[in-house]
Coordinates of C-alpha atoms in Angstrom, one line a residue:
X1 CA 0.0 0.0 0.0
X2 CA 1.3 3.6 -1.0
X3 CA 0.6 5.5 2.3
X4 CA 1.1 9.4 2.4
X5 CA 1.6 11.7 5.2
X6 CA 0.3 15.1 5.5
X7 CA 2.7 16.9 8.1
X8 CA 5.5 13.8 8.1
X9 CA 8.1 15.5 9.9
X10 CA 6.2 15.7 13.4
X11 CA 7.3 13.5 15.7
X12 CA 4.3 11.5 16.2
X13 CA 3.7 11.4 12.4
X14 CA 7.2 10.5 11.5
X15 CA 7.6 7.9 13.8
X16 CA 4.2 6.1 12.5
X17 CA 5.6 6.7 9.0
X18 CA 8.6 4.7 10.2
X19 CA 6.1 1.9 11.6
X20 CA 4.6 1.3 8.4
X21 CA 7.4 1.1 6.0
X22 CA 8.6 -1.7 8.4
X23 CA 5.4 -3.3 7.8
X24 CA 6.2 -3.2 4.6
X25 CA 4.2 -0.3 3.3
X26 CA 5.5 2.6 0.6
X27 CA 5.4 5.3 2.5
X28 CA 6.1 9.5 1.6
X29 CA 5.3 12.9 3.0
X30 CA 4.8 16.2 2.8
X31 CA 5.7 19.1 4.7
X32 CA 7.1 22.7 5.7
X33 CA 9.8 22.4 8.2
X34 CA 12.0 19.4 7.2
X35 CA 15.0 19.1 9.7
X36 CA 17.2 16.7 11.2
X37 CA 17.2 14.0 13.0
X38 CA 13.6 13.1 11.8
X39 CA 14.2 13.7 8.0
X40 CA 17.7 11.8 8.7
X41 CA 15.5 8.9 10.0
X42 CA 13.0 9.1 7.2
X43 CA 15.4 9.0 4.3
X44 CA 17.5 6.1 6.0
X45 CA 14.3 4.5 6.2
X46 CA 14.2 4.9 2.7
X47 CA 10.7 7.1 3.0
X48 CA 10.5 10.1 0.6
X49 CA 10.0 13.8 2.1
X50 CA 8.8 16.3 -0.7
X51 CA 9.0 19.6 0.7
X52 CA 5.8 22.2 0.6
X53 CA 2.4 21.8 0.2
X54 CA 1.1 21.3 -3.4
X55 CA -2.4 19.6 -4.3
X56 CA -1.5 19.3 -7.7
X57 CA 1.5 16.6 -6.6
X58 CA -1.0 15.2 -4.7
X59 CA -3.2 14.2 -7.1
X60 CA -0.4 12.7 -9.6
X61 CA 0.6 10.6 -6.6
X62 CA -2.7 8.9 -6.1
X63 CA -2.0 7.2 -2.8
X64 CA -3.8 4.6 -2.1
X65 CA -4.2 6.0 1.8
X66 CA -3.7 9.8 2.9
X67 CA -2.5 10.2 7.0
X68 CA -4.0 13.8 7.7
X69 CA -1.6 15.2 10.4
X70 CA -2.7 17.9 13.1
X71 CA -0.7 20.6 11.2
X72 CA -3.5 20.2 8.6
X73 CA -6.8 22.4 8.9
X74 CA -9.4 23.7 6.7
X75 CA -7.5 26.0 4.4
X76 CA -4.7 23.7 3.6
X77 CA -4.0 23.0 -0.3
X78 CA -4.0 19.3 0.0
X79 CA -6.7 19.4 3.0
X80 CA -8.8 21.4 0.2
X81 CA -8.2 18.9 -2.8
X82 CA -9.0 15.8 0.0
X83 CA -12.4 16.9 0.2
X84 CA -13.2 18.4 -3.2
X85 CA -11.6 15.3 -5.2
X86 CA -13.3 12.9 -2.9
X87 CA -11.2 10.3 -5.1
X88 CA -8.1 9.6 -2.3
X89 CA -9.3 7.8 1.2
X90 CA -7.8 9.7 4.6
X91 CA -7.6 8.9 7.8
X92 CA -6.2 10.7 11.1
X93 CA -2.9 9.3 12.5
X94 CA -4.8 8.0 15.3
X95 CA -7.5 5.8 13.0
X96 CA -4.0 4.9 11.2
X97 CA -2.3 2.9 13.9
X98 CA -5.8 1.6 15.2
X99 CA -6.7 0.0 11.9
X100 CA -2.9 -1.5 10.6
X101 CA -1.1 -1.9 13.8
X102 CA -3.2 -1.6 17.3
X103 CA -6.4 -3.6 16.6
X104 CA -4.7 -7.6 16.5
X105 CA -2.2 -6.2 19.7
X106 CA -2.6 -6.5 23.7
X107 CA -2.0 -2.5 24.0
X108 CA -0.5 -1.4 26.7
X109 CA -1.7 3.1 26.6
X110 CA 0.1 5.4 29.1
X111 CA -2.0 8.5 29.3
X112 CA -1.9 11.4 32.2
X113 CA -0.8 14.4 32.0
X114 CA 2.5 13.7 33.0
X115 CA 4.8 11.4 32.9
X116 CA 3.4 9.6 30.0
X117 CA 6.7 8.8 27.7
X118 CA 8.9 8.3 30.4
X119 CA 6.0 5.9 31.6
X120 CA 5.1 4.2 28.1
X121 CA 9.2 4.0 27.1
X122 CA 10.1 2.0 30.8
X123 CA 6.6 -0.1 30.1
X124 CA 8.2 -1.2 26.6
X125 CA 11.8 -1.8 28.4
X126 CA 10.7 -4.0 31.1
X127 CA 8.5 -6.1 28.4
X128 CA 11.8 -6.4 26.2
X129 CA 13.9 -7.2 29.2
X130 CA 11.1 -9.9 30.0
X131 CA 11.3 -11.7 26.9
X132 CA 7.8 -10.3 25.2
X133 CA 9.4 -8.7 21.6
X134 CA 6.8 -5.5 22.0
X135 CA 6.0 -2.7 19.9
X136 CA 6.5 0.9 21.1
X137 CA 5.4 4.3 20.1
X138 CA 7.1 7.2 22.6
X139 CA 6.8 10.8 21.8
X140 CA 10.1 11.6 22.3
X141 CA 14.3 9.7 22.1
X142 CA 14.5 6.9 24.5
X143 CA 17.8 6.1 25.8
X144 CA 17.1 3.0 26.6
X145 CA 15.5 1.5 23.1
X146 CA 17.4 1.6 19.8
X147 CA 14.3 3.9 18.4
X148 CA 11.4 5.8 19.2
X149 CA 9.2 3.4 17.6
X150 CA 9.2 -0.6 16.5
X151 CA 6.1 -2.8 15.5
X152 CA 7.2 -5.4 17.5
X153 CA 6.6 -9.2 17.0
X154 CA 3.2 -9.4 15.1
X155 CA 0.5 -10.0 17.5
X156 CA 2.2 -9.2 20.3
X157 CA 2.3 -6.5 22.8
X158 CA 2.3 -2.8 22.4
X159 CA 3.2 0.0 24.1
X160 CA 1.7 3.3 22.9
X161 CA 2.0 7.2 24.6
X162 CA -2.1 8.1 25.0
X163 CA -2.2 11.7 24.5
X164 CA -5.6 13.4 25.2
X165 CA -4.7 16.1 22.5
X166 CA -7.2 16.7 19.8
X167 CA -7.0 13.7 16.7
X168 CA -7.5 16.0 13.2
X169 CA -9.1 18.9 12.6
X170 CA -12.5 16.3 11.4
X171 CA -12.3 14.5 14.7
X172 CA -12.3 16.7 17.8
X173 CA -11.8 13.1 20.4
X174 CA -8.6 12.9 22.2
X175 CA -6.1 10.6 20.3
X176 CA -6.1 8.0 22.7
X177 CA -9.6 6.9 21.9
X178 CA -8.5 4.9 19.3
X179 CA -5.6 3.4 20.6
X180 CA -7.7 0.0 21.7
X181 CA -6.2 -0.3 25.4
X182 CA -5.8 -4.0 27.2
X183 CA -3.9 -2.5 30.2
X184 CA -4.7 1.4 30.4
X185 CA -2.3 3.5 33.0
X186 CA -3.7 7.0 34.1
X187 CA -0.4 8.8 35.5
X188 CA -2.5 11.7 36.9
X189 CA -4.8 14.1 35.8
X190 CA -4.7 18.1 35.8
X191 CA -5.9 20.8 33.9
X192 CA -3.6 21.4 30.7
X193 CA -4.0 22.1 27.2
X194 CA -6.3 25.2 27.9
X195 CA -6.1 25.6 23.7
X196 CA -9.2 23.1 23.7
X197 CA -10.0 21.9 27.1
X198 CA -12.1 24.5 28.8
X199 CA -11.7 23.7 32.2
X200 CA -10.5 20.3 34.7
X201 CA -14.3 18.8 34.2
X202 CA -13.6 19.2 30.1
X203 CA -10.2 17.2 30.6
X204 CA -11.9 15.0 33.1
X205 CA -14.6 13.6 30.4
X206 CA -12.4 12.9 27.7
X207 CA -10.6 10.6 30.4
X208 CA -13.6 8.9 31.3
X209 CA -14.4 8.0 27.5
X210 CA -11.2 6.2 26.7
X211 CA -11.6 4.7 30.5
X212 CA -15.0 3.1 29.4
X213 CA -13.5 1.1 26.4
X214 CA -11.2 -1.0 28.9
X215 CA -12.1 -5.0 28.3
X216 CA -13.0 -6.5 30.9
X217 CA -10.2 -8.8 31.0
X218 CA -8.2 -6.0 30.7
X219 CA -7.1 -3.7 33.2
X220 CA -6.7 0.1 34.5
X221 CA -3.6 0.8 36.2
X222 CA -4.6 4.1 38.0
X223 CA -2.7 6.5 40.6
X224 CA -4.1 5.5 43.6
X225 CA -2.4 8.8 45.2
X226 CA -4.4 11.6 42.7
X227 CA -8.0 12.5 43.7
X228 CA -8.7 13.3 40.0
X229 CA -7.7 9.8 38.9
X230 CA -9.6 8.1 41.8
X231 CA -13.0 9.9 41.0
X232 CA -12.6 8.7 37.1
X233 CA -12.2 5.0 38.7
X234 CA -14.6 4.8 42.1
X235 CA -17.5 3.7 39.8
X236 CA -15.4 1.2 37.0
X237 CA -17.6 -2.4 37.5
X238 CA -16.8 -3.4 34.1
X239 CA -12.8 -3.8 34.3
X240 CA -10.1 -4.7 37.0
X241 CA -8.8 -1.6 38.3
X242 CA -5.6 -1.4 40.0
X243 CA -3.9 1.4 42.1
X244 CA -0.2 2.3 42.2
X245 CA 0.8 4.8 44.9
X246 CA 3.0 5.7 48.1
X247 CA -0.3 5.2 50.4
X248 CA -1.0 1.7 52.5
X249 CA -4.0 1.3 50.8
X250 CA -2.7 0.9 47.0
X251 CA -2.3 -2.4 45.5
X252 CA 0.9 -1.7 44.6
X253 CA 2.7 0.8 47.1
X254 CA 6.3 2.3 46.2
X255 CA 7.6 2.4 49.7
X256 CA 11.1 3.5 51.4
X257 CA 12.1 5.7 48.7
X258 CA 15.3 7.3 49.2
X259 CA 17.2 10.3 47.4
X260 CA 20.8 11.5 47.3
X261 CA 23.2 13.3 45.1
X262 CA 24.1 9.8 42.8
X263 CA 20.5 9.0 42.6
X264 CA 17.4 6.9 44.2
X265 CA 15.6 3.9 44.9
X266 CA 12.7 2.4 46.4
X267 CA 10.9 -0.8 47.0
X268 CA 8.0 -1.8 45.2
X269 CA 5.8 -4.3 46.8
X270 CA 2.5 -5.9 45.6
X271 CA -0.9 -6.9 47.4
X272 CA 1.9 -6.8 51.2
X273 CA 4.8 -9.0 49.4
X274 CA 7.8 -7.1 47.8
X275 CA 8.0 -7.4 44.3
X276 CA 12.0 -5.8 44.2
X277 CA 13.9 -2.8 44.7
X278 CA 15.1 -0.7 42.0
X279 CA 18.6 1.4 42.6
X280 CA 19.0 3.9 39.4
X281 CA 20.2 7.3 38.4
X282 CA 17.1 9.2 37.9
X283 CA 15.7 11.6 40.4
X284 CA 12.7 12.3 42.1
X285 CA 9.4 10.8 43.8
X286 CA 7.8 11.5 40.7
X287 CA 9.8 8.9 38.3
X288 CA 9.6 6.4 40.9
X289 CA 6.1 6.6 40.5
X290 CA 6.4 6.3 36.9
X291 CA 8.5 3.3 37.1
X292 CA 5.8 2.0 39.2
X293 CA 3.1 2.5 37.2
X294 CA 5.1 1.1 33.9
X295 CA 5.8 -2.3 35.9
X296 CA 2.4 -2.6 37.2
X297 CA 0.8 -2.5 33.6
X298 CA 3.5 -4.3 31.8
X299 CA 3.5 -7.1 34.6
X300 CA -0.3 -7.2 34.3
X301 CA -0.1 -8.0 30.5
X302 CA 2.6 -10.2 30.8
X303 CA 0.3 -12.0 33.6
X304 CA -2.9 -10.9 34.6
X305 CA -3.1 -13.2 37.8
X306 CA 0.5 -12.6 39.0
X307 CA 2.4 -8.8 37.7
X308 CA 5.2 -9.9 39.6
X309 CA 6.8 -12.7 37.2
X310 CA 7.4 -9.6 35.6
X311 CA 11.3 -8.5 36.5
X312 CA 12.3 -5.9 37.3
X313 CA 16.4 -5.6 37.1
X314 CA 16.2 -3.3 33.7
X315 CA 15.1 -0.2 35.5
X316 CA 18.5 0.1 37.5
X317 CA 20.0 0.8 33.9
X318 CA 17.5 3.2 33.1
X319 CA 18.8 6.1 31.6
X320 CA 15.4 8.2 30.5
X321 CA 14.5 9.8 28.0
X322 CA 16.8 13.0 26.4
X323 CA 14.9 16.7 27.3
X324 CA 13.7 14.5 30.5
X325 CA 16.3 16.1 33.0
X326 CA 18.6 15.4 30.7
X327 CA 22.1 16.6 32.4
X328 CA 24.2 18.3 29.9
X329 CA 27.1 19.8 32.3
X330 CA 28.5 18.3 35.1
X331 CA 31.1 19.7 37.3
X332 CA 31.6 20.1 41.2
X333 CA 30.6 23.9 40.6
X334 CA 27.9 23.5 38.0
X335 CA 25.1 21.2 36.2
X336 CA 23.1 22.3 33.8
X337 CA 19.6 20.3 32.7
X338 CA 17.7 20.4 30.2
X339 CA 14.0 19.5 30.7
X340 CA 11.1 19.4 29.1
X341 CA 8.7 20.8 31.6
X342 CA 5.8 22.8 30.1
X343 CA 2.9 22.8 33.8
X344 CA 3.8 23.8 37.1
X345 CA 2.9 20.3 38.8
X346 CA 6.2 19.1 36.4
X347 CA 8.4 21.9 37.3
X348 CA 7.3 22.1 41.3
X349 CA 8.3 18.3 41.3
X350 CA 11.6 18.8 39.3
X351 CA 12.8 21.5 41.4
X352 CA 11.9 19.9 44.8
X353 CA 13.7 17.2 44.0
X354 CA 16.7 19.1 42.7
X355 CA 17.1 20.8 45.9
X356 CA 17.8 17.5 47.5
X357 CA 20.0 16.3 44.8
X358 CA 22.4 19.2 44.7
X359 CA 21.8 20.7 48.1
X360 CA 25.3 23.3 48.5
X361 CA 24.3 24.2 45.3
X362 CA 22.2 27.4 44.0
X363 CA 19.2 26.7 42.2
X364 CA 18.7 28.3 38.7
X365 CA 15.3 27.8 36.5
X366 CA 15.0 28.9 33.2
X367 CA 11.5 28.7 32.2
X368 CA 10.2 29.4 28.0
X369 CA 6.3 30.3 28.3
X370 CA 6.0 28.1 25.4
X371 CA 3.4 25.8 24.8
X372 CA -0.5 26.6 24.2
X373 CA -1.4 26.7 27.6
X374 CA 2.2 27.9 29.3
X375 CA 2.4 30.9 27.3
X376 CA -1.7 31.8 28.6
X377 CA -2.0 33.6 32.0
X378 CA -4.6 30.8 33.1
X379 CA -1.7 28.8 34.6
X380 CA 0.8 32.1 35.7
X381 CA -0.2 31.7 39.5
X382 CA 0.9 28.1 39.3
X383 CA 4.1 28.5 37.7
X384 CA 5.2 31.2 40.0
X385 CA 4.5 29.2 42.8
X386 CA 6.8 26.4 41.6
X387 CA 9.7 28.6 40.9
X388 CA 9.8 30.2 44.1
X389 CA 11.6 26.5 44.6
X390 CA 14.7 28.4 42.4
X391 CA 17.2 31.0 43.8
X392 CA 17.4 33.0 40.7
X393 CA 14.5 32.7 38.1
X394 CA 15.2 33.6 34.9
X395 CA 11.6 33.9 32.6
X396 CA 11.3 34.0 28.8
X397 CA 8.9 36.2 26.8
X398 CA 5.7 33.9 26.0
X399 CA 6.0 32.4 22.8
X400 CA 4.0 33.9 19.9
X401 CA 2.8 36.6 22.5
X402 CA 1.6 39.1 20.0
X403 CA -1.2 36.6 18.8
X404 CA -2.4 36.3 22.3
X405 CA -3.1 39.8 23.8
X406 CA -4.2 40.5 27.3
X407 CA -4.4 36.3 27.7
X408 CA -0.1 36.2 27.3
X409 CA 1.8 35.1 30.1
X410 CA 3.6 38.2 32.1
X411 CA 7.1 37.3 32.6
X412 CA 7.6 40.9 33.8
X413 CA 5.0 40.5 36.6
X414 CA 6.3 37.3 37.6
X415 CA 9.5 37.7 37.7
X416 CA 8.7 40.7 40.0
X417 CA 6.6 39.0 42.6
X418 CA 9.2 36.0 42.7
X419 CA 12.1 39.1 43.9
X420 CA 9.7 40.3 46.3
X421 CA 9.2 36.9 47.6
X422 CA 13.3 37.1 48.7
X423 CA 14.5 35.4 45.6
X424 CA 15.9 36.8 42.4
X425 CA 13.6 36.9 39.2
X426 CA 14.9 38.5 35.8
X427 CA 12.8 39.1 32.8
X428 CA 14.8 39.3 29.8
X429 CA 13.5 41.3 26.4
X430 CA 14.3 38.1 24.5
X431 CA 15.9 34.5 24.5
X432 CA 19.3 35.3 23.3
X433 CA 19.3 38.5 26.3
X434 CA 18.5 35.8 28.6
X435 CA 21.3 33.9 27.1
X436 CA 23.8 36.5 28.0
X437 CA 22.3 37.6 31.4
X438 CA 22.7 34.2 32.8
X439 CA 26.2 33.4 31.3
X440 CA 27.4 36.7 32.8
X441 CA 25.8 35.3 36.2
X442 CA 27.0 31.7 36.1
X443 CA 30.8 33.5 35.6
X444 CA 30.1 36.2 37.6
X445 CA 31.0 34.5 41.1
X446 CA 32.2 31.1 42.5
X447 CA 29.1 29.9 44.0
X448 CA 28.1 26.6 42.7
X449 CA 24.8 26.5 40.6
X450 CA 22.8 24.1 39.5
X451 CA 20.7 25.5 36.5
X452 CA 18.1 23.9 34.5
X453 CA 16.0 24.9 31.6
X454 CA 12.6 24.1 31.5
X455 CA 10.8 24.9 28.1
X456 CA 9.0 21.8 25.8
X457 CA 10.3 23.6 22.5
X458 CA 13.7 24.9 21.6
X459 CA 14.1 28.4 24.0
X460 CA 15.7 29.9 20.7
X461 CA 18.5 27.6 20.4
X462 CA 19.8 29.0 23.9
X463 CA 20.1 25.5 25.8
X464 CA 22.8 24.6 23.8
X465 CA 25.1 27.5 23.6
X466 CA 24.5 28.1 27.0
X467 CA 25.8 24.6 27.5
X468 CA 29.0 25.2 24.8
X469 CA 30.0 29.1 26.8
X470 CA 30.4 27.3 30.1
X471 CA 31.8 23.9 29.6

């Protein structure tokens, strides 16, 4: 089958572009903003890329399937020809992997809205460790698995990233509808994507849709430590539900977790009985809890009776996933990270666990406005809250803040309140005057600093040179 992708060089959209040419299928694209490493991984794949929009190359092509990305709306050239030719069938990327990859697969779907592809790539690890040859799909680079996304041993198990995110602009569900789930995990759920949710209760219904198409011998792994996730679960009769948490009362309880400079651990025990204790590099309460969730649903679809056959020993090699507090310097005097923290939960938990990881050290956040909903001011009181954790706060101008008006983020007024809260906030005019402010601090003294840049896009290019001046 010739397959076609509108918008291939996404990461979602290339990744499943790269699924089906290893099924086998011919497979090219279109799009705007072709750049490594996904066109590098798309040409090596042997997939064409053919730059631009054009409906006229479209119709010579005559696929026999079109993949309508999410960069594709009314208006769109080839969008246009679509639906006046009425000749080429199309399909969202969603209805794509649900009809050639997901609907003969035990699926494992990570959804939440954190956490989910650190979740869904240590779900796929543990399966590969045990033995299982699964599939993955991760919306970002694992570390850990030789690519962001493999089909796996046909009919076997999958591992998918369930984003709650719109499907195409003709289908207004959240992605994960279609994504067929055996073992569903719900990390959490919060108020985000304010672009098309209108409120919690708004993100709170689309999560009990994709919770309602659970088999019943299937499972939901929920966080048994999140109200929001609880209230979704406390009326579920037609599926096994399971909770993960720190509380007594879980089925699966992460217990005597432990932090230092090198790292942490915990224990994770099931139903009173420990299942094994996992020693790794990679900080925080909140990644333990991700861990936990991922063995939990994995060990469930390896064996619904017993999780704990599942093993366990991969996660102390765990490296993550790069933007994920990804450390890019390390010296005695300074560490810079890279993150890709975009809501205030993500940074609150990033910072508080920084400040036990490098206690001697000043704590630096860098924090881009960036994504529909961080560059808003429907989130501001949040993220100011959470960066009070930093000694010096250092806040980007919202991204595309002309196009927003009176609803953009202030920087200015944040950073203010942050100095009158004791610490030091600075609001630079633009990313590369934030780049030079905060170089001139780091060399300014001798005080050791830990600084990290939180941003879920590219802060200008800064994170990088910042990275190259001081090293």
């Amino acid at each position: 089958m010739r397959i076609y992708f509108m918008g291939i060089c996404g990461t979602a959209m290339g990744n499943a572009a790269l699924l089906m040419r290893a099924l086998g299928h011919e497979v090219m694209g279109s799009d705007t903003g072709i750049y490594p490493p996904m066109s590098d991984h798309l040409r090596g794949a042997g997939v064409d890329i053919l730059e631009g929009w054009s409906a006229e190359r479209l119709a010579q092509l005559k696929p026999d399937l079109v993949v309508v990305g999410n960069v594709a709306s009314r208006g769109h050239p080839e969008v246009e020809w679509l639906l006046e030719a009425r000749t080429q069938p199309y399909v969202s990327l969603p209805e794509l992997l649900r009809t050639r990859l997901l609907n003969d697969r035990r699926n494992v779907v990570v959804a939440g809205t954190h956490g989910k592809t650190t979740t869904t790539c240590m779900a796929a690890v543990l399966l590969k460790a045990n033995g299982t040859e699964p599939g993955w799909l991760v919306g970002g680079v694992p570390r850990d698995l030789p690519d962001s996304s493999h089909p796996g041993k046909r009919g076997g198990p999958f591992v998918i990233e369930g984003d709650e995110y719109d499907t195409a602009f003709f289908d207004k569900r959240s992605k994960f509808i279609q994504y067929l789930p055996h073992v569903l995990a719900i990390n959490n759920c919060e108020f985000d994507h304010a672009d098309i949710f209108r409120d919690l209760d708004d993100v709170l219904r689309t999560f009990s849709h994709v919770i309602r198409i659970v088999p019943r011998d299937g499972a939901i792994v929920a966080n048994g430590d999140d109200a929001n996730v609880l209230g979704l679960v406390k009326n579920v009769t037609w599926a096994p539900v399971v909770r993960v948490g720190t509380g007594a009362g879980n089925d699966a309880v992460i217990a005597d977790f432990q932090e230092s400079s090198t790292g942490s651990s915990f224990t994770l025990v099931w139903k009173g009985k420990e299942w094994g204790r996992v020693k790794w590099a990679l900080p925080g309460l909140f990644n333990a809890r991700n861990a936990a969730m991922a063995a939990v649903s994995a060990g469930l679809l390896l064996d619904a009776r017993d999780p704990t056959k599942l093993k366990l020993d991969s996660l102390d090699k765990f490296q993550g996933v790069q933007r994920r507090q990804q450390v890019l310097v390390d010296r005695p005097e300074l560490t810079v990270i890279e993150d890709f923290g975009h809501h205030p939960t993500a940074l609150d938990l990033t910072l508080e666990s920084l400040r036990v990881r490098y206690p001697q050290h000043r704590l630096v956040a860098c924090f881009e406005p960036r994504s529909n909903t961080a560059a808003r001011k429907v989130m501001q009181d949040g993220f100011r809250e959470a960066l009070k954790q930093a000694d010096e706060v250092f806040l980007a101008p919202p991204h595309r803040a002309d196009k927003l008006g009176e609803e953009r983020f202030d920087s200015e007024g944040v950073a203010a309140a942050i100095t009158a809260a004791g610490k030091k906030g600075f609001a630079p005019a633009s990313n590369d005057a934030l780049l030079t402010e905060i170089t001139s601090l780091v060399k300014s003294d001798k005080f050791p600093r830990c600084v990290i840049f939180f941003s879920n896009g590219a802060f200008g290019g800064i994170i990088k040179k910042f990275a190259q001046a001081v090293a």
